[in-house]
Amino acid sequence: MDGLRKDPDFLKEFNLHMNDKNLSIAQDSLIGRNANFAQRIAILSNIISESGGETKPHGNGAHGLIGWRSDRAYNLPTTLDGQLHYLMTETFANPRGKNWHHGGDGTGVNTGKEMYNLFNTTQNINQATAAYTRGFVRPPSSEYERRKTLA
């Protein structure tokens, strides 16, 4: 995180609040889960963009690390450990892609399960970030390229 804070291009483009301690714990959790490098970057770039690593509600109807909404936020734990467990379960232990989406037009992916499989098999940072952003987090489309750039 220190390297990002010293990069003037990053600061100009992504002047974001980051909870370094929580982001470091999230990164360690991803390493412990055996997430590959591309998956770790994809998830962390979305956590930074969504919450900066904070677990509290965002004030815009989104909650926690990934900005979960509606049914995905309904039983969301309030602790960092609880949210990381939820994130890991929903991201990696969801073989039917239940909470994944095909990502919309232009992705070349037809189902949430295909997007889930793409994220779980690619070693490419841009593909992993696009798959996670569009297939799992699903922010407004204006965020897609921004998060790939952050990654």
PDB file of N, CA, C and O in Angstrom, residues 68-109:
ATOM      1  N   TRP A  68     -21.814  -5.071  -0.363  1.00  0.00           N
ATOM      2  CA  TRP A  68     -22.939  -5.968  -0.620  1.00  0.00           C
ATOM      3  C   TRP A  68     -24.255  -5.228  -0.433  1.00  0.00           C
ATOM      4  O   TRP A  68     -24.381  -4.328   0.392  1.00  0.00           O
ATOM      5  N   ARG A  69     -25.247  -5.642  -1.199  1.00  0.00           N
ATOM      6  CA  ARG A  69     -26.593  -5.062  -1.140  1.00  0.00           C
ATOM      7  C   ARG A  69     -27.626  -6.172  -1.088  1.00  0.00           C
ATOM      8  O   ARG A  69     -27.350  -7.319  -1.367  1.00  0.00           O
ATOM      9  N   SER A  70     -28.833  -5.800  -0.782  1.00  0.00           N
ATOM     10  CA  SER A  70     -30.017  -6.663  -0.750  1.00  0.00           C
ATOM     11  C   SER A  70     -29.738  -7.987  -0.051  1.00  0.00           C
ATOM     12  O   SER A  70     -29.191  -8.002   1.043  1.00  0.00           O
ATOM     13  N   ASP A  71     -30.075  -9.103  -0.675  1.00  0.00           N
ATOM     14  CA  ASP A  71     -29.988 -10.389   0.016  1.00  0.00           C
ATOM     15  C   ASP A  71     -28.555 -10.759   0.388  1.00  0.00           C
ATOM     16  O   ASP A  71     -28.322 -11.464   1.359  1.00  0.00           O
ATOM     17  N   ARG A  72     -27.571 -10.254  -0.353  1.00  0.00           N
ATOM     18  CA  ARG A  72     -26.183 -10.573  -0.005  1.00  0.00           C
ATOM     19  C   ARG A  72     -25.735  -9.806   1.233  1.00  0.00           C
ATOM     20  O   ARG A  72     -24.772 -10.178   1.877  1.00  0.00           O
ATOM     21  N   ALA A  73     -26.417  -8.727   1.577  1.00  0.00           N
ATOM     22  CA  ALA A  73     -26.069  -7.946   2.760  1.00  0.00           C
ATOM     23  C   ALA A  73     -26.948  -8.281   3.967  1.00  0.00           C
ATOM     24  O   ALA A  73     -26.650  -7.857   5.076  1.00  0.00           O
ATOM     25  N   TYR A  74     -27.982  -9.055   3.736  1.00  0.00           N
ATOM     26  CA  TYR A  74     -28.980  -9.295   4.776  1.00  0.00           C
ATOM     27  C   TYR A  74     -28.389  -9.871   6.059  1.00  0.00           C
ATOM     28  O   TYR A  74     -28.662  -9.384   7.142  1.00  0.00           O
ATOM     29  N   ASN A  75     -27.604 -10.909   5.969  1.00  0.00           N
ATOM     30  CA  ASN A  75     -26.999 -11.533   7.148  1.00  0.00           C
ATOM     31  C   ASN A  75     -25.495 -11.306   7.214  1.00  0.00           C
ATOM     32  O   ASN A  75     -24.765 -12.115   7.781  1.00  0.00           O
ATOM     33  N   LEU A  76     -25.023 -10.224   6.642  1.00  0.00           N
ATOM     34  CA  LEU A  76     -23.594  -9.947   6.590  1.00  0.00           C
ATOM     35  C   LEU A  76     -23.041  -9.700   7.992  1.00  0.00           C
ATOM     36  O   LEU A  76     -23.561  -8.866   8.730  1.00  0.00           O
ATOM     37  N   PRO A  77     -22.001 -10.415   8.391  1.00  0.00           N
ATOM     38  CA  PRO A  77     -21.376 -10.158   9.693  1.00  0.00           C
ATOM     39  C   PRO A  77     -20.813  -8.739   9.740  1.00  0.00           C
ATOM     40  O   PRO A  77     -20.482  -8.149   8.705  1.00  0.00           O
ATOM     41  N   THR A  78     -20.658  -8.208  10.931  1.00  0.00           N
ATOM     42  CA  THR A  78     -20.130  -6.846  11.078  1.00  0.00           C
ATOM     43  C   THR A  78     -18.625  -6.838  11.324  1.00  0.00           C
ATOM     44  O   THR A  78     -17.994  -5.809  11.158  1.00  0.00           O
ATOM     45  N   THR A  79     -18.049  -7.981  11.677  1.00  0.00           N
ATOM     46  CA  THR A  79     -16.617  -8.039  11.960  1.00  0.00           C
ATOM     47  C   THR A  79     -15.819  -8.294  10.685  1.00  0.00           C
ATOM     48  O   THR A  79     -16.330  -8.871   9.725  1.00  0.00           O
ATOM     49  N   LEU A  80     -14.557  -7.902  10.716  1.00  0.00           N
ATOM     50  CA  LEU A  80     -13.677  -8.145   9.572  1.00  0.00           C
ATOM     51  C   LEU A  80     -13.536  -9.646   9.314  1.00  0.00           C
ATOM     52  O   LEU A  80     -13.668 -10.090   8.173  1.00  0.00           O
ATOM     53  N   ASP A  81     -13.285 -10.413  10.361  1.00  0.00           N
ATOM     54  CA  ASP A  81     -13.146 -11.863  10.189  1.00  0.00           C
ATOM     55  C   ASP A  81     -14.401 -12.469   9.582  1.00  0.00           C
ATOM     56  O   ASP A  81     -14.322 -13.308   8.682  1.00  0.00           O
ATOM     57  N   GLY A  82     -15.555 -12.055  10.069  1.00  0.00           N
ATOM     58  CA  GLY A  82     -16.816 -12.578   9.541  1.00  0.00           C
ATOM     59  C   GLY A  82     -17.022 -12.210   8.087  1.00  0.00           C
ATOM     60  O   GLY A  82     -17.464 -13.037   7.283  1.00  0.00           O
ATOM     61  N   GLN A  83     -16.711 -10.964   7.726  1.00  0.00           N
ATOM     62  CA  GLN A  83     -16.882 -10.534   6.339  1.00  0.00           C
ATOM     63  C   GLN A  83     -15.877 -11.217   5.417  1.00  0.00           C
ATOM     64  O   GLN A  83     -16.208 -11.561   4.283  1.00  0.00           O
ATOM     65  N   LEU A  84     -14.660 -11.430   5.893  1.00  0.00           N
ATOM     66  CA  LEU A  84     -13.680 -12.147   5.075  1.00  0.00           C
ATOM     67  C   LEU A  84     -14.107 -13.600   4.859  1.00  0.00           C
ATOM     68  O   LEU A  84     -13.981 -14.125   3.751  1.00  0.00           O
ATOM     69  N   HIS A  85     -14.636 -14.218   5.892  1.00  0.00           N
ATOM     70  CA  HIS A  85     -15.135 -15.586   5.738  1.00  0.00           C
ATOM     71  C   HIS A  85     -16.271 -15.619   4.710  1.00  0.00           C
ATOM     72  O   HIS A  85     -16.301 -16.478   3.826  1.00  0.00           O
ATOM     73  N   TYR A  86     -17.195 -14.670   4.810  1.00  0.00           N
ATOM     74  CA  TYR A  86     -18.309 -14.579   3.868  1.00  0.00           C
ATOM     75  C   TYR A  86     -17.789 -14.367   2.444  1.00  0.00           C
ATOM     76  O   TYR A  86     -18.207 -15.036   1.502  1.00  0.00           O
ATOM     77  N   LEU A  87     -16.848 -13.432   2.300  1.00  0.00           N
ATOM     78  CA  LEU A  87     -16.271 -13.148   0.981  1.00  0.00           C
ATOM     79  C   LEU A  87     -15.605 -14.389   0.398  1.00  0.00           C
ATOM     80  O   LEU A  87     -15.814 -14.721  -0.767  1.00  0.00           O
ATOM     81  N   MET A  88     -14.813 -15.083   1.212  1.00  0.00           N
ATOM     82  CA  MET A  88     -14.119 -16.278   0.724  1.00  0.00           C
ATOM     83  C   MET A  88     -15.109 -17.368   0.324  1.00  0.00           C
ATOM     84  O   MET A  88     -14.937 -18.017  -0.710  1.00  0.00           O
ATOM     85  N   THR A  89     -16.139 -17.552   1.136  1.00  0.00           N
ATOM     86  CA  THR A  89     -17.139 -18.574   0.836  1.00  0.00           C
ATOM     87  C   THR A  89     -17.868 -18.242  -0.455  1.00  0.00           C
ATOM     88  O   THR A  89     -18.012 -19.086  -1.344  1.00  0.00           O
ATOM     89  N   GLU A  90     -18.327 -17.010  -0.583  1.00  0.00           N
ATOM     90  CA  GLU A  90     -19.079 -16.611  -1.767  1.00  0.00           C
ATOM     91  C   GLU A  90     -18.205 -16.574  -3.021  1.00  0.00           C
ATOM     92  O   GLU A  90     -18.673 -16.837  -4.114  1.00  0.00           O
ATOM     93  N   THR A  91     -16.937 -16.254  -2.856  1.00  0.00           N
ATOM     94  CA  THR A  91     -16.040 -16.155  -4.001  1.00  0.00           C
ATOM     95  C   THR A  91     -15.515 -17.512  -4.452  1.00  0.00           C
ATOM     96  O   THR A  91     -15.521 -17.808  -5.642  1.00  0.00           O
ATOM     97  N   PHE A  92     -15.074 -18.328  -3.516  1.00  0.00           N
ATOM     98  CA  PHE A  92     -14.353 -19.547  -3.882  1.00  0.00           C
ATOM     99  C   PHE A  92     -15.118 -20.847  -3.656  1.00  0.00           C
ATOM    100  O   PHE A  92     -14.752 -21.862  -4.229  1.00  0.00           O
ATOM    101  N   ALA A  93     -16.121 -20.852  -2.823  1.00  0.00           N
ATOM    102  CA  ALA A  93     -16.803 -22.116  -2.494  1.00  0.00           C
ATOM    103  C   ALA A  93     -18.252 -22.083  -2.962  1.00  0.00           C
ATOM    104  O   ALA A  93     -19.166 -22.446  -2.247  1.00  0.00           O
ATOM    105  N   ASN A  94     -18.434 -21.639  -4.165  1.00  0.00           N
ATOM    106  CA  ASN A  94     -19.774 -21.443  -4.701  1.00  0.00           C
ATOM    107  C   ASN A  94     -19.835 -22.105  -6.078  1.00  0.00           C
ATOM    108  O   ASN A  94     -19.951 -21.416  -7.089  1.00  0.00           O
ATOM    109  N   PRO A  95     -19.729 -23.429  -6.146  1.00  0.00           N
ATOM    110  CA  PRO A  95     -19.534 -24.096  -7.433  1.00  0.00           C
ATOM    111  C   PRO A  95     -20.638 -23.891  -8.460  1.00  0.00           C
ATOM    112  O   PRO A  95     -20.396 -24.016  -9.655  1.00  0.00           O
ATOM    113  N   ARG A  96     -21.815 -23.572  -8.036  1.00  0.00           N
ATOM    114  CA  ARG A  96     -22.884 -23.314  -9.012  1.00  0.00           C
ATOM    115  C   ARG A  96     -22.901 -21.846  -9.442  1.00  0.00           C
ATOM    116  O   ARG A  96     -23.725 -21.444 -10.247  1.00  0.00           O
ATOM    117  N   GLY A  97     -22.023 -21.044  -8.880  1.00  0.00           N
ATOM    118  CA  GLY A  97     -21.995 -19.628  -9.241  1.00  0.00           C
ATOM    119  C   GLY A  97     -23.274 -18.914  -8.819  1.00  0.00           C
ATOM    120  O   GLY A  97     -23.707 -17.981  -9.474  1.00  0.00           O
ATOM    121  N   LYS A  98     -23.861 -19.349  -7.710  1.00  0.00           N
ATOM    122  CA  LYS A  98     -25.167 -18.837  -7.275  1.00  0.00           C
ATOM    123  C   LYS A  98     -25.217 -17.313  -7.189  1.00  0.00           C
ATOM    124  O   LYS A  98     -26.181 -16.704  -7.606  1.00  0.00           O
ATOM    125  N   ASN A  99     -24.195 -16.699  -6.642  1.00  0.00           N
ATOM    126  CA  ASN A  99     -24.192 -15.248  -6.499  1.00  0.00           C
ATOM    127  C   ASN A  99     -23.362 -14.549  -7.562  1.00  0.00           C
ATOM    128  O   ASN A  99     -23.024 -13.390  -7.434  1.00  0.00           O
ATOM    129  N   TRP A 100     -23.047 -15.273  -8.625  1.00  0.00           N
ATOM    130  CA  TRP A 100     -22.299 -14.705  -9.738  1.00  0.00           C
ATOM    131  C   TRP A 100     -23.251 -14.401 -10.884  1.00  0.00           C
ATOM    132  O   TRP A 100     -24.287 -15.023 -11.035  1.00  0.00           O
ATOM    133  N   HIS A 101     -22.870 -13.449 -11.706  1.00  0.00           N
ATOM    134  CA  HIS A 101     -23.660 -12.973 -12.835  1.00  0.00           C
ATOM    135  C   HIS A 101     -22.810 -13.122 -14.089  1.00  0.00           C
ATOM    136  O   HIS A 101     -21.590 -13.159 -14.013  1.00  0.00           O
ATOM    137  N   HIS A 102     -23.439 -13.175 -15.231  1.00  0.00           N
ATOM    138  CA  HIS A 102     -22.675 -13.328 -16.481  1.00  0.00           C
ATOM    139  C   HIS A 102     -21.901 -12.077 -16.859  1.00  0.00           C
ATOM    140  O   HIS A 102     -21.061 -12.110 -17.759  1.00  0.00           O
ATOM    141  N   GLY A 103     -22.166 -10.968 -16.230  1.00  0.00           N
ATOM    142  CA  GLY A 103     -21.374  -9.760 -16.455  1.00  0.00           C
ATOM    143  C   GLY A 103     -21.922  -8.803 -17.482  1.00  0.00           C
ATOM    144  O   GLY A 103     -21.386  -7.722 -17.668  1.00  0.00           O
ATOM    145  N   GLY A 104     -22.985  -9.162 -18.168  1.00  0.00           N
ATOM    146  CA  GLY A 104     -23.610  -8.256 -19.119  1.00  0.00           C
ATOM    147  C   GLY A 104     -23.084  -8.410 -20.534  1.00  0.00           C
ATOM    148  O   GLY A 104     -22.198  -9.209 -20.818  1.00  0.00           O
ATOM    149  N   ASP A 105     -23.644  -7.619 -21.425  1.00  0.00           N
ATOM    150  CA  ASP A 105     -23.278  -7.673 -22.842  1.00  0.00           C
ATOM    151  C   ASP A 105     -21.796  -7.393 -23.045  1.00  0.00           C
ATOM    152  O   ASP A 105     -21.204  -6.572 -22.358  1.00  0.00           O
ATOM    153  N   GLY A 106     -21.248  -8.084 -24.001  1.00  0.00           N
ATOM    154  CA  GLY A 106     -19.865  -7.836 -24.387  1.00  0.00           C
ATOM    155  C   GLY A 106     -18.831  -8.642 -23.638  1.00  0.00           C
ATOM    156  O   GLY A 106     -17.646  -8.562 -23.945  1.00  0.00           O
ATOM    157  N   THR A 107     -19.248  -9.423 -22.648  1.00  0.00           N
ATOM    158  CA  THR A 107     -18.261 -10.195 -21.890  1.00  0.00           C
ATOM    159  C   THR A 107     -17.916 -11.509 -22.573  1.00  0.00           C
ATOM    160  O   THR A 107     -16.879 -12.090 -22.286  1.00  0.00           O
ATOM    161  N   GLY A 108     -18.805 -11.993 -23.427  1.00  0.00           N
ATOM    162  CA  GLY A 108     -18.593 -13.291 -24.045  1.00  0.00           C
ATOM    163  C   GLY A 108     -18.890 -14.443 -23.102  1.00  0.00           C
ATOM    164  O   GLY A 108     -18.593 -15.591 -23.401  1.00  0.00           O
ATOM    165  N   VAL A 109     -19.462 -14.130 -21.956  1.00  0.00           N
ATOM    166  CA  VAL A 109     -19.796 -15.125 -20.947  1.00  0.00           C
ATOM    167  C   VAL A 109     -21.310 -15.171 -20.833  1.00  0.00           C
ATOM    168  O   VAL A 109     -21.966 -14.140 -20.802  1.00  0.00           O
TER     169      VAL A 109
END
